[in-house]
Amino acid sequence: MTFKILSIDGGGMRGVIAAQLLKLIEAELVRLTGKRLHQYFDLIAGTSSGSITAANLTLGKSAAQVLDLFIQNGRRIFPYRGTWGYLSPQRLPLILRHGLSAPKFAHTGLATVLRENLGGRSLSDFERQTPKLLIPTYDTMLRHPVIFKTWESAWYSKIRLWEAVLCSASAPTFFPSYFLPVGGYSGSFIDGGVAANNPTTCAITSALHLGYTLKDIRVLSIGTGENTYGYPYKDTQHWGLTQWAARILDVLMDGPQDVMEETAQQIVTLGDRYPNHYLRLQPKLSNLFLDHVLDAELRQELTLALKGKRPQVREDIDDASPENIAVLKVLAQGYFKNQRLRIPVSYNETKNTTITEAFEVWVSSSVTSPQDGFAMEEWS
């Protein structure tokens, strides 16, 4: 029996990309299997903004509803943006409480949105429910990752779902750490992305602990956009604490994420023997890539949304402006519709295919072919 994992990266407002991709994927899944995301997957894992998506999907909401959540509530979570946002009068209570080095945002907006959408249920309320839910976070007091799992009886089982998500989404420099006292234990939690912004390896490990073999596992991994703007040596050679402070979070999350992606792919495919057991969807964050994946229809849609302004793909995780959301949505749509992937069809042959076709192959490895289609035992 296969064990199907949906893994969703963190990325702040770039979670719009993941939600839009999942909206398109859910439509295909219904067409192929008659099931929605929460009915099809056995485990959903999400970090940071990915935990917001994962938790809402686990509750049975559609990907379209999750996308609307980001669009309608982005400004409540990130009420101002950019460097000038640090000078916003709204930050005065933060500065008075935390000092001049205060985080950019208070928890108020994020916590309110999470309570409204996730309610007052605890993790233990989902102990016997499918899909299982996995949420990574990081305890600064223990200096150790903590992986919230709905199916385990643990010290954290009685915490509310919205608090687990808040822990995972408390990105350093953007939000304060979240203090969580539970049953004699207390921790100071920050964004799970510092440990596993791509939670796929955490989900694979959990599947193995549940008794499944590597050959049983299928993974669909959804990103929030690959950063493409580098930091040239002519700049970094001169940087010190001040210059790195604004960028170090991106660097520390990007590096481990790339390693985890490669590791997860090799583990699940058993060293590429079963390539159709793993599918990763991750568009690039660049104006050039956006131009590459836009067709005439999407280009017109974006032009209307931006009222003729030139589109700009941004890596910012706190830009909840309507213009940025429009760009992220269309980037995801264009990627899903027009980007082509190379997938193996035999030991030494690959072919270009649409993402829809690649997804069909991935689904077929779980529901139609006990021999895993073109995955060859003699590849070893």
Short mmCIF file of C-alpha atoms in Angstrom, two decimals:
data_model
loop_
_atom_site.label_atom_id
_atom_site.label_comp_id
_atom_site.label_asym_id
_atom_site.label_seq_id
_atom_site.Cartn_x
_atom_site.Cartn_y
_atom_site.Cartn_z
CA MET A 1 0.00 0.00 0.00
CA THR A 2 1.35 3.40 -0.95
CA PHE A 3 1.73 6.27 1.51
CA LYS A 4 1.13 9.60 -0.18
CA ILE A 5 2.79 12.76 1.17
CA LEU A 6 2.02 16.36 0.28
CA SER A 7 4.85 18.65 1.38
CA ILE A 8 4.56 22.46 1.28
CA ASP A 9 7.47 24.89 1.69
CA GLY A 10 7.39 28.10 3.69
CA GLY A 11 7.69 31.52 2.10
CA GLY A 12 5.40 34.11 3.66
CA MET A 13 3.21 35.77 1.03
CA ARG A 14 4.91 33.62 -1.56
CA GLY A 15 2.57 30.98 -0.15
CA VAL A 16 0.24 32.38 -2.83
CA ILE A 17 2.36 30.47 -5.35
CA ALA A 18 1.94 27.18 -3.49
CA ALA A 19 -1.79 27.75 -2.96
CA GLN A 20 -2.35 28.59 -6.64
CA LEU A 21 -0.41 25.50 -7.73
CA LEU A 22 -2.44 23.36 -5.33
CA LYS A 23 -5.67 24.83 -6.67
CA LEU A 24 -4.71 23.67 -10.16
CA ILE A 25 -3.46 20.32 -8.84
CA GLU A 26 -6.68 19.72 -6.90
CA ALA A 27 -8.71 20.20 -10.07
CA GLU A 28 -6.53 17.63 -11.85
CA LEU A 29 -6.75 15.26 -8.89
CA VAL A 30 -10.53 15.40 -8.90
CA ARG A 31 -10.49 14.69 -12.63
CA LEU A 32 -8.14 11.72 -12.25
CA THR A 33 -9.33 10.16 -9.00
CA GLY A 34 -12.53 11.90 -7.91
CA LYS A 35 -10.78 12.94 -4.68
CA ARG A 36 -9.79 16.30 -3.25
CA LEU A 37 -6.42 16.93 -1.63
CA HIS A 38 -7.44 16.06 1.93
CA GLN A 39 -9.13 12.88 0.71
CA TYR A 40 -6.18 11.70 -1.36
CA PHE A 41 -3.09 12.30 0.76
CA ASP A 42 -2.16 10.31 3.85
CA LEU A 43 0.09 13.00 5.33
CA ILE A 44 0.31 16.73 4.71
CA ALA A 45 3.45 18.53 5.92
CA GLY A 46 3.94 22.28 5.92
CA THR A 47 6.44 24.77 7.29
CA SER A 48 5.78 28.43 8.09
CA SER A 49 3.27 29.71 5.48
CA GLY A 50 3.18 26.11 4.28
CA SER A 51 1.84 25.12 7.71
CA ILE A 52 -1.04 27.56 7.21
CA THR A 53 -1.88 25.82 3.95
CA ALA A 54 -1.34 22.32 5.36
CA ALA A 55 -3.51 22.93 8.43
CA ASN A 56 -6.39 24.35 6.41
CA LEU A 57 -6.24 21.49 3.90
CA THR A 58 -6.26 18.99 6.77
CA LEU A 59 -9.47 20.60 7.98
CA GLY A 60 -11.01 19.73 4.62
CA LYS A 61 -10.82 23.13 2.99
CA SER A 62 -10.10 23.38 -0.71
CA ALA A 63 -6.92 24.85 -2.14
CA ALA A 64 -9.07 27.62 -3.63
CA GLN A 65 -10.22 28.56 -0.12
CA VAL A 66 -6.59 28.60 1.09
CA LEU A 67 -5.62 30.86 -1.81
CA ASP A 68 -8.43 33.24 -0.88
CA LEU A 69 -7.19 33.18 2.73
CA PHE A 70 -3.78 34.50 1.64
CA ILE A 71 -5.28 37.07 -0.72
CA GLN A 72 -7.89 38.40 1.71
CA ASN A 73 -5.72 38.36 4.85
CA GLY A 74 -2.23 39.14 3.61
CA ARG A 75 -2.43 42.79 4.65
CA ARG A 76 -3.64 41.81 8.13
CA ILE A 77 -0.58 39.62 8.59
CA PHE A 78 1.88 41.98 6.86
CA PRO A 79 0.34 45.46 7.26
CA TYR A 80 3.35 47.28 5.79
CA ARG A 81 6.27 46.25 3.62
CA GLY A 82 9.78 47.08 2.52
CA THR A 83 12.56 48.84 4.39
CA TRP A 84 10.37 51.88 4.98
CA GLY A 85 7.95 49.64 6.82
CA TYR A 86 10.29 49.70 9.80
CA LEU A 87 9.42 53.39 10.16
CA SER A 88 5.67 52.77 10.19
CA PRO A 89 3.83 54.35 13.17
CA GLN A 90 2.17 50.94 13.61
CA ARG A 91 5.51 49.61 14.89
CA LEU A 92 5.61 52.01 17.86
CA PRO A 93 4.08 49.51 20.35
CA LEU A 94 6.65 46.92 19.20
CA ILE A 95 9.53 49.35 19.70
CA LEU A 96 8.26 50.35 23.15
CA ARG A 97 8.04 46.70 24.15
CA HIS A 98 11.11 45.22 22.46
CA GLY A 99 13.40 48.21 21.85
CA LEU A 100 14.82 49.61 18.62
CA SER A 101 15.79 46.14 17.40
CA ALA A 102 12.15 45.00 17.57
CA PRO A 103 10.86 42.55 14.95
CA LYS A 104 9.11 44.06 11.97
CA PHE A 105 5.61 42.83 12.81
CA ALA A 106 3.58 41.93 15.88
CA HIS A 107 1.87 38.56 16.16
CA THR A 108 -1.52 40.26 16.42
CA GLY A 109 -2.63 40.05 12.80
CA LEU A 110 -1.23 36.58 12.14
CA ALA A 111 -2.65 35.12 15.36
CA THR A 112 -6.09 36.61 14.68
CA VAL A 113 -6.20 35.21 11.16
CA LEU A 114 -5.13 31.77 12.39
CA ARG A 115 -7.71 31.69 15.19
CA GLU A 116 -10.46 32.72 12.78
CA ASN A 117 -9.57 30.07 10.21
CA LEU A 118 -8.44 27.16 12.38
CA GLY A 119 -10.70 27.53 15.40
CA GLY A 120 -10.00 26.25 18.90
CA ARG A 121 -9.27 22.59 18.20
CA SER A 122 -6.14 21.00 19.64
CA LEU A 123 -3.69 18.74 17.83
CA SER A 124 -5.05 15.75 19.76
CA ASP A 125 -8.47 16.30 18.17
CA PHE A 126 -6.90 15.09 14.90
CA GLU A 127 -5.11 12.06 16.36
CA ARG A 128 -7.19 9.49 14.49
CA GLN A 129 -7.88 11.63 11.43
CA THR A 130 -6.57 11.24 7.90
CA PRO A 131 -4.69 13.03 6.53
CA LYS A 132 -2.10 13.24 9.25
CA LEU A 133 -0.57 16.68 9.75
CA LEU A 134 3.11 17.50 10.36
CA ILE A 135 4.39 20.98 11.28
CA PRO A 136 8.08 21.76 11.95
CA THR A 137 9.16 24.57 14.27
CA TYR A 138 12.28 25.42 16.27
CA ASP A 139 12.65 25.85 20.04
CA THR A 140 15.25 28.51 20.82
CA MET A 141 15.44 27.43 24.47
CA LEU A 142 16.38 23.85 23.61
CA ARG A 143 18.21 24.92 20.44
CA HIS A 144 16.48 22.03 18.72
CA PRO A 145 13.75 21.49 16.07
CA VAL A 146 10.33 20.38 17.29
CA ILE A 147 8.07 18.50 14.87
CA PHE A 148 4.39 18.73 15.76
CA LYS A 149 2.52 15.58 14.68
CA THR A 150 -1.21 15.17 15.03
CA TRP A 151 -1.10 11.38 15.33
CA GLU A 152 1.29 11.17 18.29
CA SER A 153 0.51 11.51 21.99
CA ALA A 154 3.16 13.94 23.13
CA TRP A 155 3.66 16.88 25.49
CA TYR A 156 2.35 19.21 22.78
CA SER A 157 -0.79 17.24 21.88
CA LYS A 158 -3.11 19.55 23.81
CA ILE A 159 -1.91 22.78 22.21
CA ARG A 160 -4.30 24.40 19.79
CA LEU A 161 -3.76 23.93 16.09
CA TRP A 162 -3.54 27.66 15.46
CA GLU A 163 -0.74 27.94 18.04
CA ALA A 164 1.25 25.14 16.38
CA VAL A 165 1.00 27.02 13.08
CA LEU A 166 1.91 30.32 14.75
CA CYS A 167 5.06 28.70 16.17
CA SER A 168 6.06 27.47 12.72
CA ALA A 169 5.33 30.82 11.05
CA SER A 170 7.17 33.13 13.48
CA ALA A 171 9.99 34.06 11.13
CA PRO A 172 12.98 35.66 12.91
CA THR A 173 13.32 39.44 12.31
CA PHE A 174 9.74 39.51 10.97
CA PHE A 175 7.87 38.26 14.05
CA PRO A 176 8.69 37.77 17.74
CA SER A 177 9.34 34.28 19.00
CA TYR A 178 6.23 32.63 20.43
CA PHE A 179 6.27 31.51 24.06
CA LEU A 180 4.31 28.32 24.59
CA PRO A 181 3.83 26.86 28.09
CA VAL A 182 2.20 23.41 28.03
CA GLY A 183 1.82 20.96 30.91
CA GLY A 184 4.99 21.85 32.76
CA TYR A 185 6.99 22.32 29.57
CA SER A 186 7.65 25.69 28.02
CA GLY A 187 9.44 26.72 24.86
CA SER A 188 10.28 29.75 22.77
CA PHE A 189 9.39 28.91 19.20
CA ILE A 190 10.42 30.43 15.88
CA ASP A 191 9.86 29.65 12.21
CA GLY A 192 10.34 26.00 11.31
CA GLY A 193 12.12 27.18 8.18
CA VAL A 194 15.36 27.62 10.13
CA ALA A 195 15.39 23.81 10.43
CA ALA A 196 13.27 22.53 7.53
CA ASN A 197 11.72 25.11 5.22
CA ASN A 198 11.09 22.18 2.92
CA PRO A 199 9.57 19.62 5.33
CA THR A 200 9.75 16.64 2.96
CA THR A 201 12.53 14.79 4.80
CA CYS A 202 10.63 15.19 8.08
CA ALA A 203 7.56 13.65 6.42
CA ILE A 204 9.58 10.77 4.93
CA THR A 205 11.09 9.97 8.32
CA SER A 206 7.62 9.94 9.87
CA ALA A 207 6.33 7.58 7.19
CA LEU A 208 9.17 5.17 7.93
CA HIS A 209 8.41 5.36 11.68
CA LEU A 210 4.79 4.50 10.84
CA GLY A 211 6.01 1.26 9.25
CA TYR A 212 6.03 2.09 5.57
CA THR A 213 8.97 1.20 3.35
CA LEU A 214 10.75 3.61 1.03
CA LYS A 215 9.18 1.87 -1.93
CA ASP A 216 5.71 2.61 -0.46
CA ILE A 217 6.26 6.37 -0.27
CA ARG A 218 5.07 8.89 -2.86
CA VAL A 219 5.89 12.58 -2.48
CA LEU A 220 4.42 15.67 -4.08
CA SER A 221 6.56 18.63 -2.99
CA ILE A 222 5.33 22.19 -3.57
CA GLY A 223 7.66 25.17 -3.41
CA THR A 224 7.04 28.89 -2.99
CA GLY A 225 9.50 30.02 -5.64
CA GLU A 226 13.23 29.60 -6.15
CA ASN A 227 15.34 32.69 -5.43
CA THR A 228 17.45 33.67 -8.42
CA TYR A 229 18.96 37.01 -7.41
CA GLY A 230 22.44 36.38 -6.06
CA TYR A 231 24.79 38.47 -3.95
CA PRO A 232 27.97 39.23 -5.96
CA TYR A 233 31.43 39.02 -4.43
CA LYS A 234 32.11 42.70 -5.10
CA ASP A 235 29.39 43.41 -2.50
CA THR A 236 29.67 40.52 -0.03
CA GLN A 237 33.42 40.93 0.46
CA HIS A 238 32.69 44.21 2.25
CA TRP A 239 29.60 43.15 4.23
CA GLY A 240 29.57 42.98 8.00
CA LEU A 241 26.89 42.56 10.64
CA THR A 242 24.61 45.35 9.36
CA GLN A 243 24.58 44.24 5.73
CA TRP A 244 24.24 40.53 6.44
CA ALA A 245 21.51 41.03 9.04
CA ALA A 246 18.92 41.86 6.38
CA ARG A 247 19.86 38.89 4.20
CA ILE A 248 21.14 36.11 6.42
CA LEU A 249 17.69 34.54 6.94
CA ASP A 250 17.28 34.02 3.19
CA VAL A 251 20.77 32.54 2.88
CA LEU A 252 20.35 30.20 5.85
CA MET A 253 17.00 28.93 4.52
CA ASP A 254 18.02 28.62 0.86
CA GLY A 255 21.09 26.42 1.41
CA PRO A 256 19.51 23.69 3.58
CA GLN A 257 16.40 23.71 1.39
CA ASP A 258 18.44 22.81 -1.71
CA VAL A 259 20.19 20.02 0.20
CA MET A 260 16.90 18.67 1.54
CA GLU A 261 15.31 18.73 -1.91
CA GLU A 262 18.10 16.64 -3.43
CA THR A 263 18.20 14.30 -0.44
CA ALA A 264 14.44 13.73 -0.44
CA GLN A 265 14.40 13.08 -4.18
CA GLN A 266 17.17 10.49 -3.96
CA ILE A 267 15.62 8.75 -0.95
CA VAL A 268 12.09 8.48 -2.34
CA THR A 269 13.20 7.40 -5.82
CA LEU A 270 15.72 4.92 -4.36
CA GLY A 271 18.57 6.56 -6.22
CA ASP A 272 16.46 7.35 -9.32
CA ARG A 273 15.26 3.74 -9.70
CA TYR A 274 11.66 4.93 -9.21
CA PRO A 275 11.65 8.50 -10.50
CA ASN A 276 7.86 8.67 -10.73
CA HIS A 277 7.52 8.34 -6.94
CA TYR A 278 8.60 11.97 -6.45
CA LEU A 279 7.43 15.20 -8.04
CA ARG A 280 8.70 18.65 -7.10
CA LEU A 281 7.04 21.82 -8.42
CA GLN A 282 9.08 25.00 -7.95
CA PRO A 283 8.93 28.01 -10.30
CA LYS A 284 11.81 30.48 -10.46
CA LEU A 285 11.42 33.96 -9.03
CA SER A 286 12.62 36.17 -11.86
CA ASN A 287 11.17 38.51 -14.44
CA LEU A 288 12.82 36.45 -17.18
CA PHE A 289 11.12 33.26 -16.01
CA LEU A 290 7.77 35.03 -15.72
CA ASP A 291 8.08 36.23 -19.31
CA HIS A 292 9.01 32.69 -20.36
CA VAL A 293 5.89 31.03 -18.91
CA LEU A 294 3.30 33.67 -19.78
CA ASP A 295 1.05 33.04 -22.76
CA ALA A 296 -1.12 35.70 -24.40
CA GLU A 297 -4.12 35.02 -22.16
CA LEU A 298 -2.15 35.20 -18.90
CA ARG A 299 -0.20 38.22 -20.10
CA GLN A 300 -3.46 40.07 -20.74
CA GLU A 301 -4.83 39.01 -17.34
CA LEU A 302 -1.74 40.36 -15.62
CA THR A 303 -1.79 43.60 -17.60
CA LEU A 304 -5.37 44.22 -16.49
CA ALA A 305 -4.56 43.37 -12.85
CA LEU A 306 -1.59 45.74 -12.84
CA LYS A 307 -3.44 48.44 -14.80
CA GLY A 308 -0.68 48.59 -17.38
CA LYS A 309 2.22 48.70 -14.91
CA ARG A 310 5.27 46.59 -15.67
CA PRO A 311 5.23 43.32 -13.66
CA GLN A 312 8.02 42.82 -11.16
CA VAL A 313 8.73 39.41 -9.60
CA ARG A 314 9.85 39.90 -6.01
CA GLU A 315 11.47 37.55 -3.53
CA ASP A 316 10.03 39.46 -0.54
CA ILE A 317 8.03 37.31 1.86
CA ASP A 318 6.09 40.23 3.37
CA ASP A 319 4.76 41.97 0.26
CA ALA A 320 0.97 41.59 0.48
CA SER A 321 0.21 44.29 -2.08
CA PRO A 322 -2.47 43.49 -4.70
CA GLU A 323 0.17 43.97 -7.43
CA ASN A 324 2.53 41.40 -5.95
CA ILE A 325 -0.26 38.91 -5.34
CA ALA A 326 -1.37 39.26 -8.97
CA VAL A 327 2.18 38.55 -10.18
CA LEU A 328 2.59 35.52 -7.89
CA LYS A 329 -0.74 34.03 -8.99
CA VAL A 330 -0.01 34.41 -12.69
CA LEU A 331 3.55 33.12 -12.23
CA ALA A 332 2.15 29.93 -10.71
CA GLN A 333 -0.52 29.60 -13.40
CA GLY A 334 1.96 30.12 -16.21
CA TYR A 335 4.41 27.65 -14.67
CA PHE A 336 1.75 24.96 -14.30
CA LYS A 337 0.29 25.54 -17.75
CA ASN A 338 3.34 26.22 -19.91
CA GLN A 339 6.53 25.04 -18.20
CA ARG A 340 7.84 21.66 -19.33
CA LEU A 341 9.66 19.15 -17.15
CA ARG A 342 12.06 16.40 -18.12
CA ILE A 343 11.01 13.02 -16.77
CA PRO A 344 12.61 9.58 -17.33
CA VAL A 345 10.81 7.07 -19.52
CA SER A 346 13.49 4.38 -19.27
CA TYR A 347 16.90 3.88 -17.72
CA ASN A 348 18.69 6.10 -20.23
CA GLU A 349 15.90 8.09 -21.85
CA THR A 350 13.99 11.19 -20.78
CA LYS A 351 11.31 13.28 -22.42
CA ASN A 352 9.92 16.77 -22.13
CA THR A 353 6.44 16.75 -20.67
CA THR A 354 3.86 19.17 -19.36
CA ILE A 355 3.35 19.42 -15.61
CA THR A 356 -0.14 17.98 -16.06
CA GLU A 357 1.33 14.91 -17.75
CA ALA A 358 4.06 14.61 -15.10
CA PHE A 359 1.38 14.76 -12.40
CA GLU A 360 -0.64 12.05 -14.15
CA VAL A 361 2.44 9.82 -14.16
CA TRP A 362 2.98 10.52 -10.47
CA VAL A 363 -0.64 9.66 -9.64
CA SER A 364 -0.49 6.51 -11.76
CA SER A 365 2.40 5.20 -9.67
CA SER A 366 -0.01 5.03 -6.73
CA VAL A 367 -3.33 3.96 -8.19
CA THR A 368 -2.90 2.02 -11.41
CA SER A 369 0.47 0.29 -11.65
CA PRO A 370 1.87 -2.06 -9.00
CA GLN A 371 4.96 -2.34 -11.25
CA ASP A 372 5.49 1.44 -11.02
CA GLY A 373 5.14 1.99 -14.77
CA PHE A 374 8.55 2.62 -16.32
CA ALA A 375 10.58 2.28 -13.10
CA MET A 376 12.88 -0.67 -13.73
CA GLU A 377 14.13 -3.10 -11.07
CA GLU A 378 17.25 -3.67 -13.19
CA TRP A 379 18.30 -0.03 -12.76
CA SER A 380 20.42 -1.08 -9.79
#
